[in-house]
Short mmCIF file of C-alpha atoms and ligand atoms in Angstrom, two decimals:
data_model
loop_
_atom_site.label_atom_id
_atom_site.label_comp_id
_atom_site.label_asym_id
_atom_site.label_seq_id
_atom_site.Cartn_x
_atom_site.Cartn_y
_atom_site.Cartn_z
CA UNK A 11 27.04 -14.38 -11.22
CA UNK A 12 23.54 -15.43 -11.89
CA UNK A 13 23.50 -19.26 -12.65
CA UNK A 14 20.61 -21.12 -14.66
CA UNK A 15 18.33 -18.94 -15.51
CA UNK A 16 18.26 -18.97 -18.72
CA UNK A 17 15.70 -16.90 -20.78
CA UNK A 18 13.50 -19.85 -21.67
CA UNK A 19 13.30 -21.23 -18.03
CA UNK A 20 12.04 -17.95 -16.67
CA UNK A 21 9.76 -17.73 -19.63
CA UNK A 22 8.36 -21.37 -18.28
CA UNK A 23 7.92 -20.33 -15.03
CA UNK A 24 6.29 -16.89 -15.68
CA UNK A 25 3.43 -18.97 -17.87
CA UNK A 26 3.20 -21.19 -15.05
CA UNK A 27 2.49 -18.29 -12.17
CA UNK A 28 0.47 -17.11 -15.13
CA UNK A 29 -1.89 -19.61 -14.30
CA UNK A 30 -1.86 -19.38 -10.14
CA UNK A 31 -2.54 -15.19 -11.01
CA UNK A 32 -5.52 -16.39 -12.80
CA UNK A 33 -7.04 -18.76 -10.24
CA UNK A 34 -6.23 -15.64 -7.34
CA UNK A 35 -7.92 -13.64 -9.69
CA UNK A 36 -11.44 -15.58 -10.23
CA UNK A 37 -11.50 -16.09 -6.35
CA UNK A 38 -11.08 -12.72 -4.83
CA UNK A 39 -11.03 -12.19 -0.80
CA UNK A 40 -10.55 -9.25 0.97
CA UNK A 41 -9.03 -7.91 3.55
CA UNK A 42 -7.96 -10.47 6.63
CA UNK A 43 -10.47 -13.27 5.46
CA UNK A 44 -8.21 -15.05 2.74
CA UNK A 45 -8.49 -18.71 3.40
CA UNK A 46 -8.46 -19.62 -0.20
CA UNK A 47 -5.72 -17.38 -1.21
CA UNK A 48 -3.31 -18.61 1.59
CA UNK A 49 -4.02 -22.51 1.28
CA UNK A 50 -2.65 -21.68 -2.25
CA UNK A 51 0.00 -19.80 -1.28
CA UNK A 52 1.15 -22.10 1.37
CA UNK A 53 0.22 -24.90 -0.60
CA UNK A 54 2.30 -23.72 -3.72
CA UNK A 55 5.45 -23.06 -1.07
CA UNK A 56 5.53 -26.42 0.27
CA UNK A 57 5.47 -27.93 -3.19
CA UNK A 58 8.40 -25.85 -3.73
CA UNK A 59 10.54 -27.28 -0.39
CA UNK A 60 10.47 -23.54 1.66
CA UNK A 61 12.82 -24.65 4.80
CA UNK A 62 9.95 -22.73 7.13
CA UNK A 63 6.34 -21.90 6.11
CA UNK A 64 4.10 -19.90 8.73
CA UNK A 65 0.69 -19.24 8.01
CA UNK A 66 -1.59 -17.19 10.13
CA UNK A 67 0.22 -14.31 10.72
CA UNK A 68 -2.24 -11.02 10.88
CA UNK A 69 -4.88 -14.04 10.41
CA UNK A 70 -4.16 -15.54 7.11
CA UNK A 71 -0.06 -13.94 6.34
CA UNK A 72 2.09 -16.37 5.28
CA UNK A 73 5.40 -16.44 5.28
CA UNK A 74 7.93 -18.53 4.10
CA UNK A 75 11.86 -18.53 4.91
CA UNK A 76 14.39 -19.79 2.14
CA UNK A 77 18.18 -20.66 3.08
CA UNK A 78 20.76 -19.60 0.80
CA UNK A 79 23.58 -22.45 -0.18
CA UNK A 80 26.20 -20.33 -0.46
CA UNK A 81 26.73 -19.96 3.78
CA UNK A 82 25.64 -16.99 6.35
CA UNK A 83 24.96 -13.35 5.06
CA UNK A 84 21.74 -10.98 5.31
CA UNK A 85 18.26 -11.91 5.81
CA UNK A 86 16.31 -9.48 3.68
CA UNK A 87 12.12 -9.66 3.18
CA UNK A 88 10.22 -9.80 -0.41
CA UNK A 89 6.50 -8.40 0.54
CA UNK A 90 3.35 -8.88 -1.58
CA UNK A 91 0.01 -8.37 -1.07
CA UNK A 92 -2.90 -10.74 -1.64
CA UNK A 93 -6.17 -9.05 -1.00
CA UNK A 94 -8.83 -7.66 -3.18
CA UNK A 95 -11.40 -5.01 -3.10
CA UNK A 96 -15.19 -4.87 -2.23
CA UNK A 97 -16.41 -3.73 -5.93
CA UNK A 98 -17.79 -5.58 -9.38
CA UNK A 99 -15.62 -6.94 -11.73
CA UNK A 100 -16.10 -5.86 -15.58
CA UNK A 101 -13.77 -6.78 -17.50
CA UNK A 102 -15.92 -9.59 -19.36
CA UNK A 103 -12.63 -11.77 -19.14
CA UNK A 104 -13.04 -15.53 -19.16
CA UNK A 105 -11.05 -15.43 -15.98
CA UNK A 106 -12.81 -12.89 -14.45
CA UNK A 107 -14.09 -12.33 -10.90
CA UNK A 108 -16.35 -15.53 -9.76
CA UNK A 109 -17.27 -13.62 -6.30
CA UNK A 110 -20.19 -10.92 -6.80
CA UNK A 111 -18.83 -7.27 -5.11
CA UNK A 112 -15.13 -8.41 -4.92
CA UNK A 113 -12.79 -7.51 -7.60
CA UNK A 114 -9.03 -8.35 -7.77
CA UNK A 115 -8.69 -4.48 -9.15
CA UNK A 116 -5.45 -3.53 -7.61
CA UNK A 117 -3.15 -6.42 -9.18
CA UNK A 118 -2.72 -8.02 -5.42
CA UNK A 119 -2.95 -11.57 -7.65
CA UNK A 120 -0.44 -10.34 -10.18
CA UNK A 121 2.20 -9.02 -7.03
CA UNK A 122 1.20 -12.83 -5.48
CA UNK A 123 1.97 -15.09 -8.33
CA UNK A 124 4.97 -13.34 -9.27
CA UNK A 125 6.32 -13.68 -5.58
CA UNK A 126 5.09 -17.59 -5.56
CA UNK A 127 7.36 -17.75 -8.73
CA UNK A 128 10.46 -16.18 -7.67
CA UNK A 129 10.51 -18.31 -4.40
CA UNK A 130 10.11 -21.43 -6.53
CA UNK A 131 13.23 -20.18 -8.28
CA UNK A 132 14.75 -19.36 -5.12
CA UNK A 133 13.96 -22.94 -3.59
CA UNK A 134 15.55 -24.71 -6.31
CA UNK A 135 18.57 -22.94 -6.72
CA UNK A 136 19.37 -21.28 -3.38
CA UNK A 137 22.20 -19.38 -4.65
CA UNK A 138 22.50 -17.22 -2.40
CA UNK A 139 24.14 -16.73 0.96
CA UNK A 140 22.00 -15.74 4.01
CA UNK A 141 18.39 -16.03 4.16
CA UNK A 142 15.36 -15.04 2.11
CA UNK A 143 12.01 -14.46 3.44
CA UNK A 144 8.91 -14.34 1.12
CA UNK A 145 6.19 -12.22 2.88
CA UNK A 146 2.45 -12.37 1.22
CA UNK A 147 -0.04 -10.59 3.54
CA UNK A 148 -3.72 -9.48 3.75
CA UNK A 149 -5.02 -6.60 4.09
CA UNK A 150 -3.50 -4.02 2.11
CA UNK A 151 -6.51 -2.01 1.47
CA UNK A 152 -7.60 -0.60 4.42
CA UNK A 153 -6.78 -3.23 7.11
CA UNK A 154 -3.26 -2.20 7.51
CA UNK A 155 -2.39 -5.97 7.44
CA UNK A 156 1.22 -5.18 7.22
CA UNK A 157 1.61 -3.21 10.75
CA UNK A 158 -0.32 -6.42 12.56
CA UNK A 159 2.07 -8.67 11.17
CA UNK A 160 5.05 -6.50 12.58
CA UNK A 161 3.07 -6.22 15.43
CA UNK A 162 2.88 -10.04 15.65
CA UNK A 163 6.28 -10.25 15.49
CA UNK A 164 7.17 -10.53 11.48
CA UNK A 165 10.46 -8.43 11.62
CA UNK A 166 12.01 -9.69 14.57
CA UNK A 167 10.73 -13.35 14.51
CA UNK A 168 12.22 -13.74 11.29
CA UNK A 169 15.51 -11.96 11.84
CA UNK A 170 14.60 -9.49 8.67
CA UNK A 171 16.83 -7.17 8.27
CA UNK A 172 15.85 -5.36 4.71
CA UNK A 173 12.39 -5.20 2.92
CA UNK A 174 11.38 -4.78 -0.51
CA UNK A 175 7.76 -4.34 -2.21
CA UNK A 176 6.60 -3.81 -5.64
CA UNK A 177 3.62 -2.39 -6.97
CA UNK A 178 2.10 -2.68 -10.66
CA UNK A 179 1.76 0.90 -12.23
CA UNK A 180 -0.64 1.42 -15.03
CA UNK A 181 0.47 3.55 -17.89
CA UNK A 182 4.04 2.71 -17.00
CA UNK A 183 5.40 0.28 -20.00
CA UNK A 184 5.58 -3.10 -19.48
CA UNK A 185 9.43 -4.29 -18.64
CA UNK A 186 10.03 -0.67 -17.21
CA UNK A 187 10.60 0.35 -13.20
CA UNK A 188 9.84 3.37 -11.65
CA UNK A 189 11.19 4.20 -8.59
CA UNK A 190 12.31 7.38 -5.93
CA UNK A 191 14.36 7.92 -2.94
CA UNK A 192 12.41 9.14 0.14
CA UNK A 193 9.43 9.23 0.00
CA UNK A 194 6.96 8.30 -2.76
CA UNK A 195 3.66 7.40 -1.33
CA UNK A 196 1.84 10.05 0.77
CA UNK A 197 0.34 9.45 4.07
CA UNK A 198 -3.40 9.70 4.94
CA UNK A 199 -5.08 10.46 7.90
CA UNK A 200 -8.92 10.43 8.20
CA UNK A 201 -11.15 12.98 10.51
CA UNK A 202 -15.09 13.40 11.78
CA UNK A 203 -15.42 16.18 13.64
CA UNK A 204 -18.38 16.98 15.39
CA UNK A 205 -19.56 20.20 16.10
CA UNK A 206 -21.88 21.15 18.93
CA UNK A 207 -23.61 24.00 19.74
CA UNK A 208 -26.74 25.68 20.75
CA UNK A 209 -30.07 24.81 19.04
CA UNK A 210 -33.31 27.40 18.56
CA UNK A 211 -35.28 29.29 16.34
CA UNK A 212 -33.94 30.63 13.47
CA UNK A 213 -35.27 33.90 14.06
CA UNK A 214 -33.73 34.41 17.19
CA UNK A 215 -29.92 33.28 16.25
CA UNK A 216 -28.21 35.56 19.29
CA UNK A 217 -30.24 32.56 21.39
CA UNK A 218 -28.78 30.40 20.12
CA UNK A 219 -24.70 28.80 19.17
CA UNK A 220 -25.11 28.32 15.40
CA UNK A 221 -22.76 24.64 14.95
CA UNK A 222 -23.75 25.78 10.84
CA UNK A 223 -22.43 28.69 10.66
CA UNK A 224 -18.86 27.57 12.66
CA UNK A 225 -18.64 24.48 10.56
CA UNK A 226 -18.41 26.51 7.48
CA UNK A 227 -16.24 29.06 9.02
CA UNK A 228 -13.88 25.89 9.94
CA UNK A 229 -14.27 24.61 6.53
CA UNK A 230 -13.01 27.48 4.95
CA UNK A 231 -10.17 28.29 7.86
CA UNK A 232 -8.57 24.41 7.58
CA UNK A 233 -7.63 25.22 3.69
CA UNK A 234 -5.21 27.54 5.13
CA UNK A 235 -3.43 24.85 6.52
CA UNK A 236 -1.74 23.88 3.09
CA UNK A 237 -1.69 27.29 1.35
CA UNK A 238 -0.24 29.58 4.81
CA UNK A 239 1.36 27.06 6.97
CA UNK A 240 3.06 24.52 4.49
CA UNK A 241 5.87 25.33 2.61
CA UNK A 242 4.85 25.42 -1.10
CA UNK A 243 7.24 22.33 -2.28
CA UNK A 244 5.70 19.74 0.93
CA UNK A 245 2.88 18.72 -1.18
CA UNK A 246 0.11 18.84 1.19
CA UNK A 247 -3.87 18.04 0.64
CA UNK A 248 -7.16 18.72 2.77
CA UNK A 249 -10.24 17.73 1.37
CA UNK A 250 -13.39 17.53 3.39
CA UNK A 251 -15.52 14.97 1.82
CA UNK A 252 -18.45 15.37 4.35
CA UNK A 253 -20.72 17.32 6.27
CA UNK A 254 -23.86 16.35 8.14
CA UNK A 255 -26.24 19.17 9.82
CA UNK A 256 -29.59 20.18 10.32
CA UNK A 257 -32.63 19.00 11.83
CA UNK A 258 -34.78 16.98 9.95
CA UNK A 259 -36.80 18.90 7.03
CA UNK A 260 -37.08 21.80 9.72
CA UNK A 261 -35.33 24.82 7.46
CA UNK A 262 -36.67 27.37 10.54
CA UNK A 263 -34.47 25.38 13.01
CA UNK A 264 -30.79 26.03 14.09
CA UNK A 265 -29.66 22.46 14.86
CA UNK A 266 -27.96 21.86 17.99
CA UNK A 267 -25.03 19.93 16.14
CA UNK A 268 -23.32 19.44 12.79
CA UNK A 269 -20.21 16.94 11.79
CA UNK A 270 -17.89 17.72 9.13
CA UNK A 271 -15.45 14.85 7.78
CA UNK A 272 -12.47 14.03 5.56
CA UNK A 273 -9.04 12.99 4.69
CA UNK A 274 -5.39 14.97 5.02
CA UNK A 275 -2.56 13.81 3.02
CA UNK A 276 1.01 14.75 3.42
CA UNK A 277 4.30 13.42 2.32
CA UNK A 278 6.77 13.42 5.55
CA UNK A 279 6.46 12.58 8.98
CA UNK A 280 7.32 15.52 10.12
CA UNK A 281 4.74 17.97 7.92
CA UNK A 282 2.12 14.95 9.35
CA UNK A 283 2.25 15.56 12.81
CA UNK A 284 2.57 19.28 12.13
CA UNK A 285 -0.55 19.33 10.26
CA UNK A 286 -2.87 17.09 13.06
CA UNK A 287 -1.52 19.96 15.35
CA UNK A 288 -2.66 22.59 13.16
CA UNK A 289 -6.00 20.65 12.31
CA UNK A 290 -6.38 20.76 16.05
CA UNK A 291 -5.68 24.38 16.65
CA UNK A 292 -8.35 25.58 13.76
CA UNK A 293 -10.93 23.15 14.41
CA UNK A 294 -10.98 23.95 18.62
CA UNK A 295 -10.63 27.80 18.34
CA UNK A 296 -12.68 28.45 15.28
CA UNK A 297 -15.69 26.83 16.67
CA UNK A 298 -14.77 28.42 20.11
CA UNK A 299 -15.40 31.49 18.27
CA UNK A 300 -18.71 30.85 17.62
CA UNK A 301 -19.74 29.83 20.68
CA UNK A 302 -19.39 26.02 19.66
CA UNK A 303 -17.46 22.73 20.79
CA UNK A 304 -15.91 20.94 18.70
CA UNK A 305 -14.98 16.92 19.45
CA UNK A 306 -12.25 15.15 17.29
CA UNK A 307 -12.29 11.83 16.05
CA UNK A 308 -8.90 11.10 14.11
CA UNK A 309 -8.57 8.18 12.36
CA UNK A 310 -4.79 7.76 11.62
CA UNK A 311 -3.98 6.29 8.42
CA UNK A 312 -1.10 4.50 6.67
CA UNK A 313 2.08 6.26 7.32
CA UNK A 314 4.15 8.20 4.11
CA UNK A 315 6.03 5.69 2.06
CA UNK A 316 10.09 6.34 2.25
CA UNK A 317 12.30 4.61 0.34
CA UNK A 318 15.82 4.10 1.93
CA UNK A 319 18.21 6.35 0.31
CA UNK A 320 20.90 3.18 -0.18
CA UNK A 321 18.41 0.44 -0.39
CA UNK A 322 16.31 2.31 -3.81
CA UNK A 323 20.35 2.55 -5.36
CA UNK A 324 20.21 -1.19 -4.97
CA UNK A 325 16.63 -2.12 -6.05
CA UNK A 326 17.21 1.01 -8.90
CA UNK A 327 20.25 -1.30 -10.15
CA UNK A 328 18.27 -4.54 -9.46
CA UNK A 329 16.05 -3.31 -11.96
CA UNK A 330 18.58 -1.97 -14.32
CA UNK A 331 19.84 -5.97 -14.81
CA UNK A 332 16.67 -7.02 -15.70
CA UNK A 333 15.13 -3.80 -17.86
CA UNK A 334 18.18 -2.00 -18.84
CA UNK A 335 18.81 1.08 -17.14
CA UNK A 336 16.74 3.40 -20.08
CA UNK A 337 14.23 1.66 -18.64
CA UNK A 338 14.40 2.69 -14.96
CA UNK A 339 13.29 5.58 -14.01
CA UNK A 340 14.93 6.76 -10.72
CA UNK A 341 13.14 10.09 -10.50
CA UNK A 342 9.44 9.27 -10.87
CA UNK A 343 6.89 11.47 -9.39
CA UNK A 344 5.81 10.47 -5.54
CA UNK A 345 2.28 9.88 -5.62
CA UNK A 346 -0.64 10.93 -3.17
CA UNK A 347 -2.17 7.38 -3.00
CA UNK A 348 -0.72 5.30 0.29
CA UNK A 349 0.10 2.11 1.01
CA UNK A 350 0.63 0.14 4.15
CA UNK A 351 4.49 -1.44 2.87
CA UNK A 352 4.91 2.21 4.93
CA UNK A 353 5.22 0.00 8.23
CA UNK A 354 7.52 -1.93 7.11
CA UNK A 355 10.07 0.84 6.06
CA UNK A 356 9.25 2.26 8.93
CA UNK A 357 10.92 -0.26 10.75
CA UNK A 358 13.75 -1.19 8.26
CA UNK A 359 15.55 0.02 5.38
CA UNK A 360 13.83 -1.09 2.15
CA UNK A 361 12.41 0.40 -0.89
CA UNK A 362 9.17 -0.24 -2.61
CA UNK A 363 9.30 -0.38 -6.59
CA UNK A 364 6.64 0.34 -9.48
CA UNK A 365 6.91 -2.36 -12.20
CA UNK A 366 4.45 -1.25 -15.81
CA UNK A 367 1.46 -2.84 -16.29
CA UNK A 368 1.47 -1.12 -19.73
CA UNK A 369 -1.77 0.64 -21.18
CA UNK A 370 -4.33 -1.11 -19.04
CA UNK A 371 -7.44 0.70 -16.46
CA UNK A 372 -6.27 2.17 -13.38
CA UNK A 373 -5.72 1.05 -10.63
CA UNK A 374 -9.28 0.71 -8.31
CA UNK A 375 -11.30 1.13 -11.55
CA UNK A 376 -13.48 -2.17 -12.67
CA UNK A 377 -11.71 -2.20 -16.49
CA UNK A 378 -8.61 -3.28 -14.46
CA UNK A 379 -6.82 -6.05 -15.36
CA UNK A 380 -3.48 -7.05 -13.78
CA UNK A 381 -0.92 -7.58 -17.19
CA UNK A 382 0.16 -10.89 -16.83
CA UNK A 383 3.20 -10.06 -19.77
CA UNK A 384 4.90 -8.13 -16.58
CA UNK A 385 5.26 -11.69 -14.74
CA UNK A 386 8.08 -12.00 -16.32
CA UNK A 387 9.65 -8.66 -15.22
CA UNK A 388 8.62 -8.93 -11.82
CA UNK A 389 9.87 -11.67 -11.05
CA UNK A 390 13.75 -11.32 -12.61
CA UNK A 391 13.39 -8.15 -10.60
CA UNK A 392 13.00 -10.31 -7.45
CA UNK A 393 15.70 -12.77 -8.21
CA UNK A 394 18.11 -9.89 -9.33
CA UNK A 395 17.45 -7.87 -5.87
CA UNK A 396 18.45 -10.91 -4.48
CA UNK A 397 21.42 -11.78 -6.04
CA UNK A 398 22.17 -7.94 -5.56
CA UNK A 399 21.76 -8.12 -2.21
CA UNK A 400 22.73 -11.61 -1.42
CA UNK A 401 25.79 -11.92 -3.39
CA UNK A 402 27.04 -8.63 -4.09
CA UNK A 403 27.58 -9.81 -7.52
CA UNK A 404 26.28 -6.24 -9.23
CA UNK A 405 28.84 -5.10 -11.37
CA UNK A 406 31.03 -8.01 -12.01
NI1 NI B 517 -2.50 -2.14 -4.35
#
């Protein structure tokens, strides 16, 4: 059973984090160049007597490992992000951004205060059995900071053998959870494909290999990927979002190359490799058709997003002792937005959570404001996981 934690104390320390969220937010950094976020972050988890704080994992990752009281058991991983993104704050808060063209617009400084809180909490009381270990990395958006700290060892280094994350969700209610088993981010993979052919005069086209003509024809042919060659209920998405061609202001000239770009998302591993293939297939024997060449450049992107079957029962009932199960909702819709946590569950069994952030701006917009009343939520949510998971106390 849960020991001190009484309503008012948790109140205290939620106005407290209020107040790191609030610094984070005035001092935004992006990507893998945090120094000011992590001195606070590492400064904050020494304060708190952490038994093992590492910083400069994936450059500026820190991680911190607290010991449970209560003898051996699991070690399980609580993930946050701490970056922001390249864009102008305007919010006209007093707290707002101090940093032109950086923006804390994605609530990385709400998910990082509430984590610094809950391992305060954790510190002090420890009880738990086994280990916890608090994981606040860079580079969410874009820098997929979370695969280079597995790749610098995170997972194994630290003995983790469960991860959790949590995301704010606008338009979800504040004190309500959102979660699905399987998968509920998509994954999204990025393309430039260039096109060459045979430049000449455009009144002689049989001279020439017209790269125009076959990028339009390959424009046209890749939307049959989702609509013929994905089953209907595999939510799938092409959009090409660019196309470059033509030779100067010459309107008489068939250019000898063209480049068409843009982003697939799908929502399984399996429909993701199936689609590159197909991408593939279209792009090299439509062009061929025309006479052209075509040369692929594909950027992978962050993986899908798959909650552990088991693991989102436990973080679903986590949620349930803080909210009240009315206000979990274990069947919300997947989204087509990604996230890097994806690693992670790739590599363990974990599940990745949606807490409310009530009425406020979406997420990526410059209105957005991280809702500091969810502090509260957030972080009984991470102390109830780990009592879940730590003690097996659910139920009794
Ligand atoms: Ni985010």
């Amino acid at each position: 059973m849960t020991t001190d934690r009484s309503h008012a104390s948790l109140l205290s320390l939620a106005e407290e984090a209020k107040i790191w969220r609030r610094t984070i937010h005035q001092n935004p950094e992006l990507l893998f160049d945090l120094p000011k976020t992590a001195a606070l972050v590492s400064e904050k988890l020494k304060q708190f007597g952490c038994d093992e704080i590492i910083g400069g994992l994936a450059k500026t990752g820190v991680v911190a490992v607290i010991n449970g009281n209560l003898g051996p058991g699991r070690t399980i991983a609580l993930r946050c992000d701490m970056d922001a993104l390249p864009m102008s704050e305007q919010t006209n808060l007093p707290y707002a951004s101090k940093v032109e063209n950086m923006m804390h617009a994605c609530g990385h400084d709400g998910h990082t205060a509430m984590l610094l809180a809950a391992a305060k909490q954790l510190a002090e009381s420890r009880d738990f059995a086994g280990k916890v270990v608090v994981v606040f990395q860079p580079a969410e958006e874009g820098g997929a900071g979370a695969r280079v700290m597995i790749e610098e060892g995170l997972l194994d280094r630290f003995g983790i053998e469960e991860v959790y994350g949590m995301h704010n969700c606008p338009g979800l209610d504040v004190g309500s959870f959102a979660i699905r088993s399987g998968p509920i981010m998509a994954g999204g993979d990025r393309f430039l494909v260039t096109i060459k052919g045979k430049g000449g005069h455009a009144a002689y086209p049989h001279l020439s290999h017209d790269p125009v003509l076959a990028a339009g024809q390959t424009i046209v042919a890749l939307q049959a990927i989702a609509s013929r060659f994905t089953n209907p209920f595999d939510p799938v998405v092409v959009s090409i979002t660019y196309l470059e061609g033509g030779n100067g202001g010459a309107l008489n000239v068939i250019p000898s190359a063209t480049r068409v770009g843009g982003t697939i998302r799908t929502m399984n591993a399996q429909t993701r490799r199936m689609v590159e293939e197909r991408f593939r297939e279209v792009v090299t024997a439509t062009t061929k058709s025309f006479g052209c060449e075509a040369e692929i450049d594909w950027r992978p992107g962050y993986p899908v997003t798959v909650n552990d079957p088991a693991m989102t029962v436990e973080a679903a009932k986590a949620a349930s002792i803080v909210a009240g199960s009315e206000k979990v909702d274990t069947n919300w819709p997947a989204t087509m937005g990604s996230e890097d946590f994806s690693y992670m569950l790739e590599k363990r069994p974990g599940a990745m959570i949606w807490i409310g952030n009530g009425n406020s701006a979406d997420l990526h917009n410059q209105a957005y404001d991280f809702n500091d009343d969810a502090i509260v939520h957030g972080v009984s949510y991470w102390l109830a996981l780990v009592d879940q998971r730590l003690n097996g106390s659910a139920g009794e």
